[in-house]
Coordinates of C-alpha atoms and ligand atoms in Angstrom, one line a residue:
Chain A
M1 CA 0.0 0.0 0.0
T2 CA 1.2 3.5 -0.8
G3 CA -0.4 6.9 -0.7
R4 CA -2.1 8.5 2.2
I5 CA -3.4 7.2 5.5
V6 CA -6.2 9.3 7.1
V7 CA -6.6 9.0 10.9
V8 CA -9.9 10.3 12.2
G9 CA -9.7 11.4 15.9
A10 CA -6.8 13.4 17.2
S11 CA -6.5 12.1 20.7
M12 CA -4.4 9.4 22.2
G13 CA -5.5 6.7 19.8
G14 CA -5.0 8.9 16.8
L15 CA -1.5 10.1 17.9
R16 CA -0.4 6.5 18.8
A17 CA -1.7 5.3 15.4
A18 CA 0.3 7.9 13.6
E19 CA 3.5 7.1 15.6
Q20 CA 3.0 3.4 15.2
L21 CA 2.5 3.7 11.4
R22 CA 5.9 5.3 11.2
A23 CA 7.4 2.6 13.5
A24 CA 5.8 -0.1 11.2
G25 CA 7.6 1.4 8.3
W26 CA 4.9 3.4 6.6
T27 CA 6.6 6.2 4.7
G28 CA 3.5 7.7 2.9
A29 CA 1.5 10.7 4.0
I30 CA -0.4 10.6 7.3
T31 CA -3.2 13.1 7.9
V32 CA -4.8 13.2 11.4
I33 CA -8.2 14.9 11.6
G34 CA -9.7 15.9 15.0
D35 CA -12.6 18.1 16.0
E36 CA -11.0 19.3 19.2
P37 CA -8.9 22.5 18.9
H38 CA -6.0 20.9 20.8
M39 CA -3.1 18.6 19.9
P40 CA -3.6 15.2 21.6
Y41 CA -3.5 15.4 25.4
N42 CA -3.8 13.0 28.3
R43 CA -7.4 12.8 29.6
P44 CA -7.1 10.9 32.9
P45 CA -5.8 14.0 34.9
L46 CA -9.0 15.9 33.9
S47 CA -11.0 14.3 36.7
K48 CA -8.0 14.3 39.1
G49 CA -5.1 16.8 39.0
V50 CA -6.7 19.3 36.6
L51 CA -10.0 19.4 38.5
A52 CA -8.0 19.7 41.7
G53 CA -6.1 22.7 40.3
K54 CA -2.8 20.8 40.7
A55 CA -2.0 20.1 37.1
P56 CA -2.2 22.9 34.5
F57 CA -3.7 21.9 31.1
E58 CA -0.4 22.5 29.4
S59 CA 1.2 19.7 31.4
L60 CA -1.2 17.2 29.7
A61 CA 0.1 17.5 26.2
F62 CA 1.6 14.3 24.7
T63 CA 5.0 14.8 23.2
P64 CA 4.8 13.2 19.7
K65 CA 7.7 10.9 18.8
A66 CA 10.2 12.4 16.4
A67 CA 9.4 9.9 13.7
A68 CA 5.9 11.4 13.5
A69 CA 7.1 15.0 13.0
D70 CA 5.9 15.1 9.4
V71 CA 2.3 14.1 10.2
E72 CA -0.3 16.6 9.0
W73 CA -2.7 17.7 11.8
R74 CA -6.1 19.0 10.8
L75 CA -7.4 20.2 14.1
G76 CA -10.8 21.8 14.7
A77 CA -12.1 19.8 11.8
K78 CA -14.9 17.2 12.1
V79 CA -15.4 14.3 9.8
V80 CA -19.1 14.2 9.0
E81 CA -19.2 11.2 6.7
A82 CA -17.1 8.3 5.4
R83 CA -17.7 6.5 2.1
L84 CA -15.7 3.3 2.6
A85 CA -16.4 2.0 -0.9
E86 CA -15.0 5.2 -2.4
R87 CA -12.2 5.5 0.2
T88 CA -13.1 9.1 1.1
V89 CA -14.0 11.0 4.2
E90 CA -15.9 14.3 4.1
L91 CA -15.1 17.2 6.5
D92 CA -17.7 19.5 8.0
G93 CA -16.7 22.3 5.6
G94 CA -17.6 20.1 2.6
E95 CA -14.0 19.1 1.7
A96 CA -13.5 15.5 0.7
L97 CA -10.3 13.7 1.4
S98 CA -9.4 10.4 -0.3
Y99 CA -7.3 7.8 1.5
D100 CA -5.5 4.6 0.9
G101 CA -5.8 3.6 4.6
L102 CA -8.2 4.7 7.3
V103 CA -7.8 4.6 11.0
V104 CA -11.0 5.1 13.1
A105 CA -10.0 6.7 16.4
T106 CA -13.0 8.9 17.3
G107 CA -13.4 7.6 20.9
T108 CA -16.4 8.4 23.0
R109 CA -18.4 11.2 24.5
P110 CA -20.2 11.3 27.8
R111 CA -23.7 9.8 27.8
R112 CA -26.3 12.4 29.0
L113 CA -29.3 11.8 31.1
A114 CA -32.5 12.3 29.1
C115 CA -34.7 13.2 32.0
P116 CA -36.4 16.6 32.0
G117 CA -35.1 19.8 33.7
P118 CA -32.7 22.7 33.0
L119 CA -29.3 22.0 31.5
T120 CA -27.3 24.8 33.2
G121 CA -25.4 23.6 36.2
R122 CA -25.1 20.0 34.8
H123 CA -21.6 18.9 33.9
T124 CA -19.7 16.1 32.2
V125 CA -15.9 15.6 32.2
R126 CA -14.2 14.7 29.0
T127 CA -12.4 17.9 27.8
P128 CA -10.3 20.6 29.4
A129 CA -13.2 23.0 29.0
D130 CA -15.4 20.6 30.9
A131 CA -12.9 20.2 33.7
Q132 CA -12.4 24.0 34.0
G133 CA -16.2 24.6 34.0
L134 CA -16.7 22.1 36.7
R135 CA -13.8 23.4 38.7
D136 CA -15.3 26.9 38.6
E137 CA -18.4 25.5 40.2
L138 CA -16.6 23.3 42.8
T139 CA -14.6 26.2 44.1
R140 CA -17.7 28.4 44.8
P141 CA -18.1 28.6 48.6
G142 CA -20.9 26.5 50.0
V143 CA -21.6 24.6 46.8
R144 CA -23.6 21.4 47.0
V145 CA -22.7 18.8 44.4
V146 CA -24.6 15.8 43.3
V147 CA -22.7 13.2 41.2
V148 CA -24.9 11.0 39.2
G149 CA -23.2 7.6 38.5
A150 CA -20.8 5.8 40.9
G151 CA -18.5 4.5 38.3
F152 CA -14.8 5.4 38.0
I153 CA -15.2 8.9 36.8
G154 CA -18.0 9.7 39.2
C155 CA -16.0 8.4 42.1
E156 CA -12.9 10.3 41.0
V157 CA -14.8 13.5 40.7
A158 CA -16.4 13.0 44.1
A159 CA -13.0 12.4 45.7
T160 CA -11.5 15.4 44.0
A161 CA -14.5 17.6 45.1
V162 CA -14.0 16.5 48.8
G163 CA -10.3 17.3 48.4
L164 CA -11.2 20.8 47.2
G165 CA -13.1 21.3 50.4
V166 CA -16.6 20.9 49.0
R167 CA -18.7 20.1 52.1
E168 CA -21.7 18.4 50.5
V169 CA -20.8 15.8 47.9
T170 CA -23.5 13.2 47.2
V171 CA -23.1 10.3 44.7
V172 CA -26.3 8.7 43.3
D173 CA -26.5 5.4 41.5
P174 CA -29.2 2.8 40.9
L175 CA -26.7 0.0 41.7
P176 CA -26.2 -1.0 45.4
L177 CA -22.4 -0.2 45.5
P178 CA -19.9 2.0 43.7
M179 CA -18.0 0.5 40.8
V180 CA -19.7 -2.8 41.4
G181 CA -20.2 -3.5 37.7
P182 CA -16.6 -3.7 36.8
L183 CA -15.1 -4.7 40.2
G184 CA -17.7 -6.7 42.1
E185 CA -19.1 -6.5 45.6
L186 CA -16.0 -7.1 47.7
L187 CA -14.1 -4.0 46.3
G188 CA -17.4 -2.1 45.9
R189 CA -18.0 -2.4 49.6
A190 CA -14.4 -1.5 50.4
L191 CA -14.6 1.6 48.2
L192 CA -17.9 2.7 49.6
K193 CA -16.4 2.6 53.1
R194 CA -13.3 4.6 52.1
H195 CA -15.3 7.2 50.3
E196 CA -17.8 7.6 53.2
E197 CA -15.0 7.9 55.7
R198 CA -13.6 10.8 53.7
G199 CA -16.9 12.6 53.6
V200 CA -18.6 11.5 50.4
R201 CA -22.3 10.7 50.9
F202 CA -24.0 7.9 48.8
V203 CA -27.6 7.4 47.8
L204 CA -27.5 4.0 46.3
G205 CA -30.3 1.9 44.7
A206 CA -31.8 5.1 43.4
G207 CA -32.4 6.3 39.9
V208 CA -32.6 9.9 38.8
T209 CA -35.9 10.9 37.1
G210 CA -35.5 14.6 36.7
F211 CA -33.9 17.9 37.6
E212 CA -35.5 20.8 39.5
G213 CA -34.9 24.5 38.7
D214 CA -35.9 27.0 36.1
E215 CA -32.8 28.5 34.4
R216 CA -30.3 26.5 36.5
V217 CA -30.5 23.2 38.2
T218 CA -31.4 23.4 41.9
G219 CA -32.1 19.8 42.7
V220 CA -32.0 16.2 41.6
V221 CA -35.2 14.2 41.7
L222 CA -35.0 10.5 42.5
G223 CA -37.4 7.7 41.5
D224 CA -39.1 7.7 44.9
G225 CA -39.8 11.5 44.7
T226 CA -36.9 12.6 47.0
V227 CA -35.2 15.7 45.9
L228 CA -31.5 16.2 46.6
P229 CA -30.7 19.9 46.7
A230 CA -27.8 20.6 44.2
D231 CA -26.0 23.7 43.0
A232 CA -24.0 21.6 40.6
V233 CA -24.6 18.2 39.1
V234 CA -22.0 15.9 37.5
E235 CA -23.4 13.3 35.0
S236 CA -21.0 10.4 34.9
V237 CA -23.3 7.7 33.5
G238 CA -21.1 6.1 30.9
S239 CA -20.2 7.0 27.4
V240 CA -21.4 6.9 23.8
A241 CA -19.1 6.0 21.0
N242 CA -18.6 8.6 18.2
V243 CA -19.5 6.5 15.2
E244 CA -22.2 8.6 13.5
W245 CA -19.8 9.5 10.7
L246 CA -19.4 5.8 9.8
E247 CA -23.2 5.3 9.2
G248 CA -24.4 4.2 5.8
N249 CA -21.5 1.8 5.2
G250 CA -23.2 -1.4 6.3
L251 CA -21.0 -1.6 9.5
D252 CA -22.0 -3.0 12.9
L253 CA -22.1 0.2 14.9
A254 CA -24.2 -1.2 17.8
D255 CA -21.7 -0.2 20.4
G256 CA -18.6 1.4 18.9
V257 CA -17.4 0.0 15.6
L258 CA -17.1 -3.8 15.4
T259 CA -13.7 -5.1 14.3
D260 CA -12.3 -8.6 13.6
G261 CA -9.5 -10.1 15.7
Q262 CA -7.0 -8.0 13.7
L263 CA -8.8 -4.7 14.4
R264 CA -10.1 -4.5 10.8
V265 CA -13.4 -2.9 10.1
G266 CA -16.1 -4.3 7.8
G267 CA -13.8 -6.9 6.5
R268 CA -11.7 -4.3 4.7
P269 CA -8.0 -4.6 4.8
E270 CA -7.5 -0.8 4.5
V271 CA -9.7 0.2 7.5
V272 CA -8.8 -0.4 11.2
A273 CA -10.1 1.0 14.5
V274 CA -8.2 1.9 17.7
G275 CA -8.9 3.1 21.2
D276 CA -12.2 3.5 23.0
V277 CA -14.3 3.3 19.9
A278 CA -13.1 -0.1 18.8
R279 CA -15.3 -3.1 19.8
F280 CA -12.8 -6.0 19.3
P281 CA -12.5 -9.6 20.3
N282 CA -9.6 -10.3 22.7
A283 CA -8.0 -13.6 21.8
R284 CA -6.7 -13.8 25.4
Y285 CA -10.2 -14.2 26.7
D286 CA -13.5 -15.5 25.3
G287 CA -13.4 -13.9 21.9
V288 CA -16.5 -11.8 22.5
P289 CA -16.1 -8.4 21.0
R290 CA -16.1 -5.6 23.6
R291 CA -15.1 -2.0 23.8
V292 CA -12.5 -1.4 26.5
E293 CA -12.3 2.2 27.8
H294 CA -8.9 1.8 29.5
W295 CA -6.0 4.2 28.9
S296 CA -3.7 1.3 27.9
I297 CA -5.9 0.3 24.9
P298 CA -5.2 3.2 22.5
T299 CA -1.5 2.3 22.6
D300 CA -2.0 -1.4 22.4
T301 CA -4.6 -1.2 19.6
A302 CA -2.5 1.3 17.7
K303 CA 0.6 -0.9 17.7
H304 CA -1.3 -3.8 16.4
A305 CA -3.5 -1.9 13.9
A306 CA -0.6 0.0 12.4
K307 CA 1.2 -3.3 11.6
V308 CA -2.0 -4.8 10.1
L309 CA -2.6 -1.7 8.0
T310 CA 0.9 -1.9 6.6
G311 CA 0.5 -5.5 5.6
A312 CA 2.0 -7.6 8.4
A313 CA 0.5 -11.0 9.2
L314 CA 0.0 -11.1 12.9
P315 CA -1.5 -13.5 15.5
P316 CA -4.9 -12.2 16.7
F317 CA -4.9 -9.2 18.9
A318 CA -4.7 -10.3 22.6
P319 CA -3.8 -7.3 24.9
L320 CA -3.6 -7.5 28.6
P321 CA -5.9 -4.6 29.7
T322 CA -4.5 -2.5 32.5
F323 CA -6.4 0.2 34.4
W324 CA -5.7 2.5 37.3
S325 CA -7.8 5.1 39.1
D326 CA -6.8 7.6 41.8
Q327 CA -9.4 8.4 44.4
H328 CA -8.6 10.4 47.6
E329 CA -5.1 9.1 48.6
F330 CA -5.6 5.6 47.4
R331 CA -5.1 4.0 44.0
L332 CA -6.9 1.2 42.2
Q333 CA -4.6 -0.8 39.9
S334 CA -6.0 -3.5 37.6
F335 CA -4.5 -6.0 35.3
G336 CA -6.4 -8.4 33.1
A337 CA -10.2 -8.6 32.9
P338 CA -11.8 -8.7 36.4
V339 CA -15.2 -8.3 34.8
L340 CA -14.8 -11.9 33.4
G341 CA -14.2 -13.3 36.8
L342 CA -16.8 -11.6 39.0
G343 CA -18.3 -15.0 39.9
D344 CA -15.2 -16.2 41.8
V345 CA -13.5 -13.3 43.6
R346 CA -10.8 -14.1 46.2
V347 CA -8.6 -12.0 48.4
L348 CA -5.0 -12.8 47.4
D349 CA -3.3 -10.6 49.9
G350 CA -4.1 -8.2 52.7
D351 CA -7.7 -7.5 53.7
A352 CA -10.5 -5.2 52.6
E353 CA -9.9 -2.9 55.6
G354 CA -6.4 -2.0 54.5
D355 CA -4.4 -2.5 51.4
V356 CA -5.9 -5.4 49.5
L357 CA -5.2 -7.5 46.5
V358 CA -8.2 -9.2 44.9
G359 CA -8.1 -12.0 42.3
Y360 CA -10.9 -12.6 39.8
H361 CA -11.3 -16.2 38.4
S362 CA -13.1 -17.9 35.6
G363 CA -13.2 -21.7 35.6
G364 CA -10.7 -21.6 38.4
Q365 CA -8.2 -19.7 36.3
L366 CA -7.0 -16.2 37.3
V367 CA -8.3 -13.7 34.8
G368 CA -7.7 -10.4 36.6
V369 CA -6.2 -8.8 39.7
V370 CA -7.1 -5.5 41.3
A371 CA -5.1 -3.8 44.0
L372 CA -6.7 -1.2 46.3
G373 CA -4.6 0.9 48.6
G374 CA -1.2 2.6 48.5
Q375 CA 1.5 2.5 46.0
A376 CA 2.9 -0.8 47.5
A377 CA -0.4 -2.5 47.0
A378 CA -0.5 -1.4 43.3
M379 CA 2.9 -2.9 42.9
G380 CA 1.7 -6.1 44.5
A381 CA -0.8 -6.5 41.7
A382 CA 2.1 -6.3 39.3
R383 CA 3.5 -9.6 40.7
Y384 CA 0.5 -11.3 39.0
R385 CA 1.0 -9.5 35.7
A386 CA 3.5 -12.1 34.4
Q387 CA 1.2 -14.9 35.4
L388 CA -1.8 -13.3 33.6
L389 CA 0.3 -12.8 30.5
K390 CA 1.5 -16.4 30.4
Q391 CA -1.8 -18.1 30.8
P392 CA -3.5 -20.0 28.0
A393 CA -6.5 -18.3 26.4
L394 CA -9.9 -18.8 28.1
T395 CA -12.2 -20.7 25.9
A396 CA -15.8 -19.7 26.4
Chain B
M1 CA 20.2 7.3 24.3
K2 CA 19.3 9.6 27.2
V3 CA 16.3 9.0 29.4
V4 CA 14.8 11.8 31.5
V5 CA 12.0 11.4 33.9
D6 CA 10.2 14.5 35.1
M7 CA 10.0 13.7 38.8
N8 CA 7.5 16.5 39.4
K9 CA 5.1 14.5 37.1
C10 CA 6.0 11.0 38.1
Q11 CA 3.5 9.5 40.6
D12 CA 5.3 6.2 41.0
H13 CA 2.9 4.2 38.9
G14 CA 5.5 1.7 38.0
Q15 CA 4.2 1.0 34.5
C16 CA 7.6 1.8 33.2
V17 CA 9.1 -0.9 35.4
F18 CA 7.0 -3.6 33.6
A19 CA 7.9 -2.2 30.2
A20 CA 11.6 -1.8 30.7
P21 CA 12.8 -3.6 33.9
D22 CA 16.4 -3.1 32.9
V23 CA 16.1 0.6 33.0
F24 CA 13.4 1.4 35.6
S25 CA 12.9 0.0 39.0
M26 CA 11.3 0.9 42.4
D27 CA 13.4 1.4 45.4
D28 CA 12.4 0.1 48.9
D29 CA 10.3 3.1 49.5
G30 CA 8.3 2.6 46.3
H31 CA 10.0 5.4 44.5
L32 CA 11.2 5.3 41.0
V33 CA 14.9 4.9 40.2
Y34 CA 16.2 4.6 36.6
V35 CA 19.3 4.4 34.4
S36 CA 19.7 7.7 32.6
G37 CA 22.0 6.5 29.9
P38 CA 20.8 3.0 29.0
D39 CA 22.3 0.9 26.2
E40 CA 21.0 1.5 22.7
A41 CA 19.9 -2.1 22.5
L42 CA 17.2 -1.2 25.1
R43 CA 15.6 1.5 22.9
D44 CA 12.4 -0.4 22.1
E45 CA 11.8 -1.2 25.8
V46 CA 12.4 2.4 26.7
E47 CA 10.1 3.8 24.0
E48 CA 7.5 1.3 25.3
A49 CA 8.0 2.6 28.9
A50 CA 7.6 6.2 27.7
D51 CA 4.3 5.2 25.9
V52 CA 2.8 3.5 29.0
C53 CA 3.6 6.1 31.6
P54 CA 0.2 7.3 32.8
L55 CA 1.6 10.7 33.6
Q56 CA 3.7 10.9 30.4
A57 CA 6.7 11.8 32.6
I58 CA 9.4 9.9 30.5
R59 CA 11.3 11.6 27.7
V60 CA 13.7 9.7 25.5
E61 CA 16.4 12.0 24.0
D62 CA 18.7 10.9 21.3
Ligands
FAD401 C1 -12.1 12.2 32.8 C2 -11.5 10.9 32.4 C3 -10.7 10.2 33.2 C4 -10.1 9.0 32.9 N1 -9.3 8.4 33.7 C5 -8.8 7.2 33.4 C6 -7.9 6.5 34.3 O1 -7.7 6.9 35.4 N2 -7.4 5.3 33.9 C7 -7.6 4.8 32.7 O2 -7.2 3.7 32.4 N3 -8.4 5.4 31.8 C8 -9.0 6.6 32.1 N4 -9.8 7.3 31.2 C9 -10.0 6.7 29.9 C10 -9.0 7.2 28.8 O3 -8.7 8.5 28.9 C11 -9.5 6.8 27.4 O4 -9.5 5.4 27.4 C12 -8.7 7.4 26.3 O5 -8.7 8.8 26.3 C13 -9.2 6.9 24.9 O6 -8.5 7.5 23.9 P1 -9.1 7.5 22.4 O7 -8.1 8.2 21.6 O8 -9.5 6.2 22.0 O9 -10.4 8.3 22.5 P2 -10.7 9.9 22.8 O10 -9.7 10.3 23.8 O11 -12.2 9.9 23.1 O12 -10.4 10.6 21.5 C14 -11.3 10.7 20.4 C15 -11.1 12.0 19.7 O13 -11.8 12.0 18.4 C16 -12.5 13.2 18.3 N5 -13.6 13.0 17.3 C17 -14.7 12.3 17.6 N6 -15.5 12.3 16.5 C18 -14.9 13.0 15.5 C19 -15.2 13.3 14.2 N7 -16.3 12.9 13.6 N8 -14.2 14.0 13.4 C20 -13.1 14.4 14.0 N9 -12.7 14.1 15.3 C21 -13.6 13.4 16.0 C22 -12.9 13.6 19.7 O14 -13.2 14.9 19.8 C23 -11.6 13.2 20.4 O15 -10.6 14.2 20.4 C24 -10.4 8.5 31.6 C25 -11.2 9.2 30.7 C26 -11.8 10.4 31.1 C27 -12.7 11.2 30.1
SF4_402 S1 5.3 5.0 34.7 FE1 5.6 7.2 34.8 S2 4.6 7.8 36.7 FE2 5.0 5.6 36.8 S3 6.9 5.3 37.9 FE3 7.3 5.3 35.7 S4 7.8 7.4 35.2 FE4 6.8 7.4 37.2

């Protein structure tokens, strides 16, 4: 293949794809198109250090590798349509770009709650502007904050808010424990306790049905009619993949873009997907295609996809997912796929009151480990990393 | 090859240690220590470490 590779999405996945294409020997043109005005930056600090005012936005910029210095960046440009059969993408200004290879790297955006009520005062956290807007609210004296959704981002935001001195921070979730979906009950309970001890209030088993207020939100209405007074609301209720621009090409876009085991899209050798938007089967596990919103995935997918796009024959993609989350002064560190082993959860080291290392098993085999606690606990999880890497694939 | 870690950014995640154990390690207090002038043969490992550092604290200079 020669000519031009177009990368759509100029965040971590897009940057890593461009770098890895050069590493894989691609010498043709590379154009990266992204609708944000910024060069790629690191998102995780947005709900942590940036929100806390400890890390300036400038400190988040990735430093592109020297080999990618000649990549063309089209920032502030949105791709509105792709015509895969014609190998073109169209920009919002009407310009059409033809390609020889295409990398889908458009990631996700926050899901919004559809229930009625005013929009002002309701926040999500995905971009620097989001983080700044929320920070402005959290630093107003006496502000009462309701976080809807007790997943990773919700819990991080709640922890950061408490750290900023916000007196009333309430997290609402229909599930009975925080982060219980990905981590299970044992860690869910341990996390609940830690957050409560540090001043976060939880209203669990409760769904949000509406927002009160005229111009601005003043309260969050729950299913049983309770109203939680709120000056600011954070919606952290999951994400939606940015795939609308791929519609009309006969692709499976049910949740992100479906790929094969080589990250190829729609059976086309010249189209691959990377990062949060890719729904790929992991040959390490059961082969069921899933989207994985972990920071390690843009890099892992980009490495594989760049080689595939430049014609290498590779074994099926089989990354070891890794994830971390910083909340208050403790860290969660995960290796593998805990979510596949929620039926058989064992404490491997320590106990839930202090630093703890938890193993997740499927058919008796370890499929994931999660450490909760200080830095030493996180490193404890790493001892199992080699074991997780060596194991034979799980057959469903 | 020269490796520089911005210790103001580093939060001792240790991801670099898994990627390039010959270059990065944790001391007994759980703090990062590293070889600043590793052998050229380790370049791939070091690049990998720079990629996986959650704080993007590692710079590889030629
Ligand atoms: C607040 C926050 C905290 C996080 N914390 C952690 C953490 O602690 N640990 C962890 O492992 N992971 C964390 N993550 C997840 C991690 O940041 C993501 O997995 C990673 O950013 C995914 O990168 P990506 O490039 O695939 O997608 P994205 O970063 O979503 O990038 C996609 C890019 O494409 C652009 N785009 C979309 N549609 C178009 C279009 N049609 N045309 C042009 N451009 C388009 C978007 O604007 C965006 O810039 C966090 C995420 C967030 C938001
Ligand atoms: S991965 Fe980054 S943050 Fe972690 S120890 Fe290494 S340099 Fe520090």
